Short mmCIF file of C-alpha atoms in Angstrom, two decimals:
data_model
loop_
_atom_site.label_atom_id
_atom_site.label_comp_id
_atom_site.label_asym_id
_atom_site.label_seq_id
_atom_site.Cartn_x
_atom_site.Cartn_y
_atom_site.Cartn_z
CA MET A 16 76.02 -84.86 105.68
CA ALA A 17 74.73 -84.19 102.20
CA THR A 18 72.90 -87.50 102.31
CA LEU A 19 71.12 -86.57 105.55
CA ILE A 20 70.04 -83.19 104.16
CA GLU A 21 68.75 -84.81 100.98
CA ARG A 22 66.73 -87.32 103.01
CA VAL A 23 64.96 -84.57 105.00
CA PRO A 24 61.81 -83.41 103.12
CA PRO A 25 62.08 -79.76 101.98
CA MET A 26 58.86 -78.76 103.75
CA ARG A 27 60.07 -80.20 107.07
CA TRP A 28 63.44 -78.46 106.71
CA THR A 29 61.72 -75.13 105.98
CA ALA A 30 59.36 -75.58 108.93
CA GLY A 31 62.34 -76.28 111.21
CA LEU A 32 64.11 -73.13 110.02
CA LEU A 33 61.02 -70.97 110.62
CA ARG A 34 60.61 -72.49 114.09
CA ARG A 35 64.20 -71.60 114.99
CA LEU A 36 63.53 -68.02 113.89
CA GLY A 37 60.48 -67.89 116.13
CA LEU A 38 58.07 -67.84 113.19
CA HIS A 39 55.61 -70.57 114.04
CA GLY A 40 51.99 -70.62 115.04
CA ARG A 41 50.73 -67.15 115.89
CA GLY A 42 54.08 -65.55 115.08
CA LEU A 43 53.96 -66.83 111.52
CA VAL A 44 50.40 -65.56 111.06
CA ILE A 45 51.35 -62.11 112.35
CA ALA A 46 54.57 -61.97 110.31
CA VAL A 47 52.75 -61.96 106.95
CA PRO A 48 50.69 -58.76 107.46
CA PHE A 49 53.58 -57.20 109.37
CA LEU A 50 55.89 -57.75 106.41
CA TRP A 51 53.22 -56.39 104.05
CA LEU A 52 52.83 -53.20 106.12
CA LEU A 53 56.59 -52.85 106.40
CA VAL A 54 57.16 -53.00 102.64
CA PHE A 55 54.10 -51.14 101.36
CA PHE A 56 53.42 -48.64 104.16
CA LEU A 57 56.37 -47.99 106.44
CA VAL A 58 59.05 -47.78 103.73
CA PRO A 59 57.03 -45.39 101.48
CA PHE A 60 56.09 -43.39 104.57
CA LEU A 61 59.77 -42.97 105.50
CA VAL A 62 60.59 -41.90 101.94
CA VAL A 63 57.80 -39.30 101.96
CA GLY A 64 58.91 -38.16 105.42
CA LYS A 65 62.46 -37.72 104.16
CA ILE A 66 61.27 -35.60 101.23
CA SER A 67 59.01 -33.50 103.51
CA VAL A 68 62.02 -32.14 105.43
CA SER A 69 64.09 -31.45 102.31
CA GLU A 70 64.58 -28.23 100.38
CA ALA A 71 62.93 -27.76 97.01
CA LEU A 72 65.24 -27.57 94.00
CA ILE A 73 64.80 -27.04 90.28
CA ALA A 74 66.43 -30.34 89.48
CA ARG A 75 65.71 -34.01 89.09
CA PRO A 76 64.66 -35.12 91.65
CA PRO A 77 63.24 -31.71 92.70
CA TYR A 78 64.53 -31.78 96.27
CA ALA A 79 67.88 -31.56 98.03
CA PRO A 80 69.44 -34.57 99.75
CA LEU A 81 69.34 -34.75 103.53
CA LEU A 82 72.92 -36.00 103.88
CA GLU A 83 75.88 -34.14 102.38
CA TRP A 84 79.55 -35.10 102.70
CA ASP A 85 81.96 -32.17 102.45
CA GLY A 86 85.06 -34.34 102.62
CA TRP A 87 85.57 -34.02 106.39
CA ARG A 88 82.18 -34.49 108.01
CA LEU A 89 78.65 -35.61 107.25
CA ASN A 90 76.11 -32.79 107.30
CA ILE A 91 72.42 -33.43 107.94
CA ILE A 92 70.22 -30.72 106.41
CA VAL A 93 66.66 -30.72 107.75
CA ASN A 94 64.11 -28.14 106.64
CA ILE A 95 60.98 -27.85 108.79
CA GLU A 96 59.77 -24.73 107.01
CA ASN A 97 57.60 -26.94 104.80
CA PHE A 98 55.40 -27.85 107.77
CA ARG A 99 55.41 -24.30 109.09
CA TYR A 100 54.32 -23.09 105.67
CA LEU A 101 51.20 -25.27 105.85
CA TRP A 102 49.96 -23.38 108.91
CA THR A 103 50.73 -19.93 107.52
CA ASP A 104 48.95 -20.39 104.19
CA SER A 105 45.15 -20.38 104.46
CA LEU A 106 44.88 -22.50 101.30
CA TYR A 107 46.06 -25.65 103.07
CA ILE A 108 44.13 -24.97 106.27
CA ASN A 109 40.87 -24.43 104.36
CA ALA A 110 41.54 -27.52 102.25
CA TYR A 111 42.12 -29.64 105.36
CA PHE A 112 38.97 -28.48 107.13
CA PHE A 113 36.85 -28.73 103.99
CA SER A 114 38.11 -32.28 103.36
CA ILE A 115 37.23 -33.28 106.93
CA GLN A 116 33.80 -31.67 106.54
CA VAL A 117 33.08 -33.45 103.26
CA ALA A 118 34.31 -36.80 104.62
CA PHE A 119 32.31 -36.48 107.85
CA VAL A 120 29.07 -35.39 106.20
CA SER A 121 29.43 -38.09 103.53
CA ALA A 122 30.01 -40.74 106.21
CA VAL A 123 26.91 -39.59 108.13
CA ILE A 124 24.76 -39.65 104.98
CA ALA A 125 26.13 -43.09 104.07
CA LEU A 126 25.28 -44.28 107.59
CA LEU A 127 21.70 -42.98 107.37
CA ILE A 128 21.23 -44.70 104.01
CA GLY A 129 23.26 -47.83 104.68
CA TYR A 130 21.88 -48.76 108.11
CA PRO A 131 18.31 -49.48 106.96
CA MET A 132 19.67 -51.38 103.94
CA ALA A 133 22.01 -53.48 106.10
CA TYR A 134 19.22 -54.15 108.61
CA PHE A 135 16.84 -55.24 105.85
CA ILE A 136 19.45 -57.56 104.33
CA ALA A 137 20.33 -59.07 107.72
CA ARG A 138 16.66 -59.80 108.47
CA SER A 139 15.89 -61.24 105.03
CA PRO A 140 15.63 -65.03 104.48
CA GLU A 141 18.72 -66.80 103.22
CA PRO A 142 18.09 -66.97 99.42
CA ARG A 143 17.06 -63.33 99.25
CA ARG A 144 19.92 -62.29 101.55
CA THR A 145 22.52 -63.72 99.17
CA PHE A 146 20.93 -61.93 96.23
CA LEU A 147 20.82 -58.60 98.07
CA LEU A 148 24.45 -58.91 99.14
CA MET A 149 25.37 -59.60 95.53
CA MET A 150 23.57 -56.41 94.49
CA VAL A 151 25.58 -54.45 97.05
CA ILE A 152 28.89 -55.89 95.81
CA LEU A 153 27.94 -55.68 92.12
CA PRO A 154 29.21 -52.08 91.58
CA PHE A 155 32.74 -53.25 92.44
CA TRP A 156 32.72 -55.27 89.23
CA THR A 157 32.74 -52.00 87.25
CA SER A 158 35.62 -49.59 86.99
CA PHE A 159 35.61 -46.83 89.59
CA LEU A 160 36.35 -44.18 86.95
CA LEU A 161 33.50 -45.36 84.72
CA ARG A 162 31.04 -45.12 87.60
CA VAL A 163 32.12 -41.58 88.42
CA TYR A 164 32.05 -40.56 84.75
CA ALA A 165 28.53 -41.95 84.48
CA TRP A 166 27.35 -39.44 87.08
CA GLN A 167 28.46 -36.63 84.78
CA GLY A 168 25.91 -37.85 82.26
CA PHE A 169 23.21 -37.74 84.92
CA LEU A 170 24.10 -34.42 86.53
CA ARG A 171 25.07 -32.12 83.65
CA SER A 172 22.68 -29.43 82.44
CA ASN A 173 21.53 -31.53 79.47
CA GLY A 174 21.83 -34.77 81.39
CA VAL A 175 19.31 -37.45 82.24
CA ILE A 176 17.95 -35.83 85.43
CA ASN A 177 17.43 -32.34 84.01
CA ASN A 178 15.93 -33.63 80.75
CA THR A 179 13.51 -35.84 82.68
CA LEU A 180 12.42 -33.02 85.00
CA ILE A 181 11.95 -30.62 82.07
CA SER A 182 9.95 -33.17 80.06
CA MET A 183 7.68 -33.75 83.08
CA GLY A 184 7.14 -30.00 83.46
CA ILE A 185 8.58 -29.88 86.97
CA ILE A 186 11.26 -27.31 86.07
CA ASP A 187 11.66 -24.83 83.20
CA THR A 188 15.43 -24.32 83.25
CA PRO A 189 18.15 -26.88 84.00
CA ILE A 190 19.39 -27.13 87.59
CA GLN A 191 23.12 -26.70 88.11
CA MET A 192 24.15 -29.95 89.76
CA LEU A 193 27.47 -30.81 88.14
CA GLN A 194 30.59 -29.00 89.44
CA THR A 195 28.98 -28.34 92.80
CA ASN A 196 29.54 -29.59 96.33
CA PHE A 197 26.28 -31.52 96.03
CA ALA A 198 27.76 -33.59 93.20
CA VAL A 199 30.84 -34.32 95.33
CA TYR A 200 28.73 -35.51 98.27
CA LEU A 201 26.61 -37.60 95.92
CA GLY A 202 29.62 -39.20 94.27
CA ILE A 203 31.36 -40.03 97.56
CA VAL A 204 28.23 -41.48 99.17
CA TYR A 205 27.45 -43.54 96.07
CA THR A 206 31.01 -44.84 95.80
CA TYR A 207 31.62 -45.71 99.45
CA LEU A 208 28.11 -46.83 100.44
CA PRO A 209 29.00 -50.56 100.15
CA PHE A 210 31.85 -50.00 102.63
CA MET A 211 29.22 -48.82 105.11
CA ILE A 212 26.68 -51.55 104.41
CA LEU A 213 28.98 -54.57 104.65
CA PRO A 214 30.37 -53.96 108.20
CA LEU A 215 26.87 -53.11 109.42
CA TYR A 216 25.47 -56.26 107.86
CA ALA A 217 28.24 -58.40 109.39
CA ASN A 218 27.31 -57.00 112.81
CA LEU A 219 23.51 -57.06 112.47
CA VAL A 220 23.35 -60.58 111.05
CA LYS A 221 24.84 -61.89 114.32
CA LEU A 222 22.14 -60.16 116.39
CA GLU A 223 20.13 -62.85 118.14
CA GLU A 224 16.38 -62.84 117.61
CA SER A 225 15.87 -63.86 121.22
CA LEU A 226 16.99 -60.42 122.38
CA LEU A 227 14.35 -58.73 120.26
CA GLU A 228 11.74 -61.20 121.44
CA ALA A 229 12.70 -60.56 125.07
CA SER A 230 12.33 -56.82 124.55
CA ALA A 231 8.88 -57.34 123.03
CA ASP A 232 7.84 -59.64 125.89
CA LEU A 233 8.84 -56.93 128.36
CA GLY A 234 6.52 -54.46 126.63
CA GLY A 235 9.07 -52.69 124.47
CA ARG A 236 7.71 -51.20 121.29
CA PRO A 237 9.62 -51.69 118.01
CA MET A 238 11.11 -48.19 118.15
CA ALA A 239 12.19 -48.59 121.78
CA THR A 240 13.65 -52.02 120.97
CA PHE A 241 15.67 -50.49 118.17
CA PHE A 242 17.14 -47.66 120.25
CA TYR A 243 17.77 -49.69 123.42
CA VAL A 244 18.76 -53.08 121.97
CA THR A 245 19.60 -53.09 118.27
CA LEU A 246 21.42 -49.78 118.02
CA PRO A 247 23.76 -50.26 121.01
CA LEU A 248 24.68 -53.78 119.89
CA SER A 249 25.43 -52.53 116.36
CA LEU A 250 27.82 -49.76 117.47
CA PRO A 251 30.97 -51.73 116.48
CA GLY A 252 29.59 -52.08 112.96
CA ILE A 253 28.68 -48.39 112.86
CA ILE A 254 32.18 -47.36 113.90
CA GLY A 255 33.81 -49.78 111.45
CA GLY A 256 31.68 -48.59 108.54
CA PHE A 257 32.17 -44.95 109.50
CA MET A 258 35.95 -45.37 109.43
CA LEU A 259 35.86 -47.19 106.08
CA VAL A 260 34.00 -44.24 104.54
CA PHE A 261 35.56 -41.33 106.42
CA ILE A 262 39.22 -42.27 105.99
CA PRO A 263 39.41 -42.63 102.18
CA ALA A 264 36.98 -39.76 101.61
CA ILE A 265 39.38 -37.27 103.22
CA GLY A 266 42.05 -37.83 100.59
CA GLU A 267 39.66 -38.31 97.67
CA PHE A 268 40.91 -36.81 94.42
CA VAL A 269 39.03 -38.35 91.49
CA ILE A 270 35.48 -37.49 92.61
CA PRO A 271 36.15 -33.79 93.41
CA GLU A 272 38.13 -33.48 90.17
CA LEU A 273 35.40 -34.94 87.95
CA LEU A 274 32.23 -33.82 89.76
CA GLY A 275 33.31 -30.79 91.79
CA GLY A 276 33.83 -27.21 90.76
CA PRO A 277 36.91 -24.99 90.96
CA ASP A 278 36.00 -23.97 94.52
CA THR A 279 35.78 -27.59 95.67
CA LEU A 280 39.30 -27.63 97.02
CA MET A 281 39.94 -30.84 98.90
CA ILE A 282 43.34 -31.86 100.17
CA GLY A 283 43.70 -34.57 97.53
CA ARG A 284 43.53 -31.98 94.75
CA VAL A 285 45.99 -29.73 96.60
CA LEU A 286 48.36 -32.67 96.94
CA TRP A 287 48.15 -33.47 93.24
CA ASN A 288 48.72 -29.83 92.26
CA GLU A 289 51.80 -29.56 94.47
CA PHE A 290 53.32 -32.75 93.08
CA PHE A 291 52.57 -32.43 89.37
CA SER A 292 51.76 -28.76 88.66
CA ASN A 293 54.03 -26.84 91.04
CA ARG A 294 56.67 -29.60 91.21
CA ASP A 295 57.16 -28.77 94.90
CA TRP A 296 57.70 -32.25 96.25
CA PRO A 297 58.81 -31.22 99.78
CA VAL A 298 55.63 -29.20 100.40
CA ALA A 299 53.50 -31.92 98.82
CA SER A 300 55.14 -34.52 101.08
CA ALA A 301 54.54 -32.29 104.11
CA VAL A 302 50.87 -32.05 103.10
CA ALA A 303 50.68 -35.85 102.90
CA ILE A 304 52.35 -36.32 106.29
CA ALA A 305 50.09 -33.75 107.96
CA MET A 306 47.03 -35.37 106.41
CA LEU A 307 48.14 -38.79 107.65
CA VAL A 308 48.64 -37.50 111.19
CA ALA A 309 45.24 -35.76 111.09
CA VAL A 310 43.61 -39.05 110.08
CA VAL A 311 45.54 -41.43 112.36
CA VAL A 312 44.54 -39.70 115.60
CA PRO A 313 40.75 -40.06 115.15
CA ILE A 314 41.30 -43.58 113.79
CA MET A 315 43.11 -44.59 116.98
CA ILE A 316 40.34 -43.07 119.11
CA LEU A 317 37.58 -44.81 117.14
CA ARG A 318 39.53 -48.07 117.06
CA SER A 319 39.98 -48.09 120.83
CA LEU A 320 36.28 -47.30 121.27
CA GLN A 321 35.36 -50.12 118.88
CA ALA A 322 37.59 -52.58 120.76
CA ARG A 323 36.06 -51.54 124.07
CA LEU A 324 32.53 -51.99 122.73
CA THR A 325 33.44 -55.40 121.31
CA GLU A 326 34.86 -56.53 124.67
CA GLU A 327 31.76 -55.34 126.50
CA LYS A 328 29.59 -57.19 124.03
#
């Protein structure tokens, strides 16, 4: 028996075991991301969900356990007041709506800037196209924090922009740009603009030139061709890029903290304050769960719309 096992190559024995477990072909391909999501998303989500229905304590950890054994029976203690508290305090409601507003407006601005750039890159000849794509990806080679810190040097009262405008005689006094909502929008659009350009480029580069030529042969002007041919066919890329900008921008913490003012209260800053300043982990976990639910619903709607558009295409 041992001799037979030793004669079987290890790779063939492993493949046979995976096949018996049903992990072969498509099942094996799906199992890898499924396992990744299980370990790094579902398990942390369950832990945060458990803390969100606990009671806050001045202890370590700062929350009460859900299960208590009194010697005779197992008691399950669930506290839903944390979620009810979110809807009774205007701080969290305003932070949620302001975060959605900032994320939506930033995604729209990124779309207006990124679409012409993606279209130009997709219609460029091959050597230039590679160079332009490299320029889009180049900011990722630098630390995210360094890029955001650099904007402080540009936007502060004695920064590059104000000094340049004063030296040119355009303004007499510095313009307050840092610690404003404008700085937050600028930082988010600058940071997430590549996430808008790349999905749009991937969609527009597959657009066949024959469709544009057919529209021109039928008397369509360039503007009409864009709105009736190019734009509808690029809707999957628009939705994909919009989601890649909108979703992370809702929970953004670093950019509002470094570029925004004290009144720039996004949900990411509220979450950080509850965890590390107030040490109220149950309320902070409830904020995280509510934010996730508020994001998942529009994601599912947009994802179904994107799949429908892709099937029609």
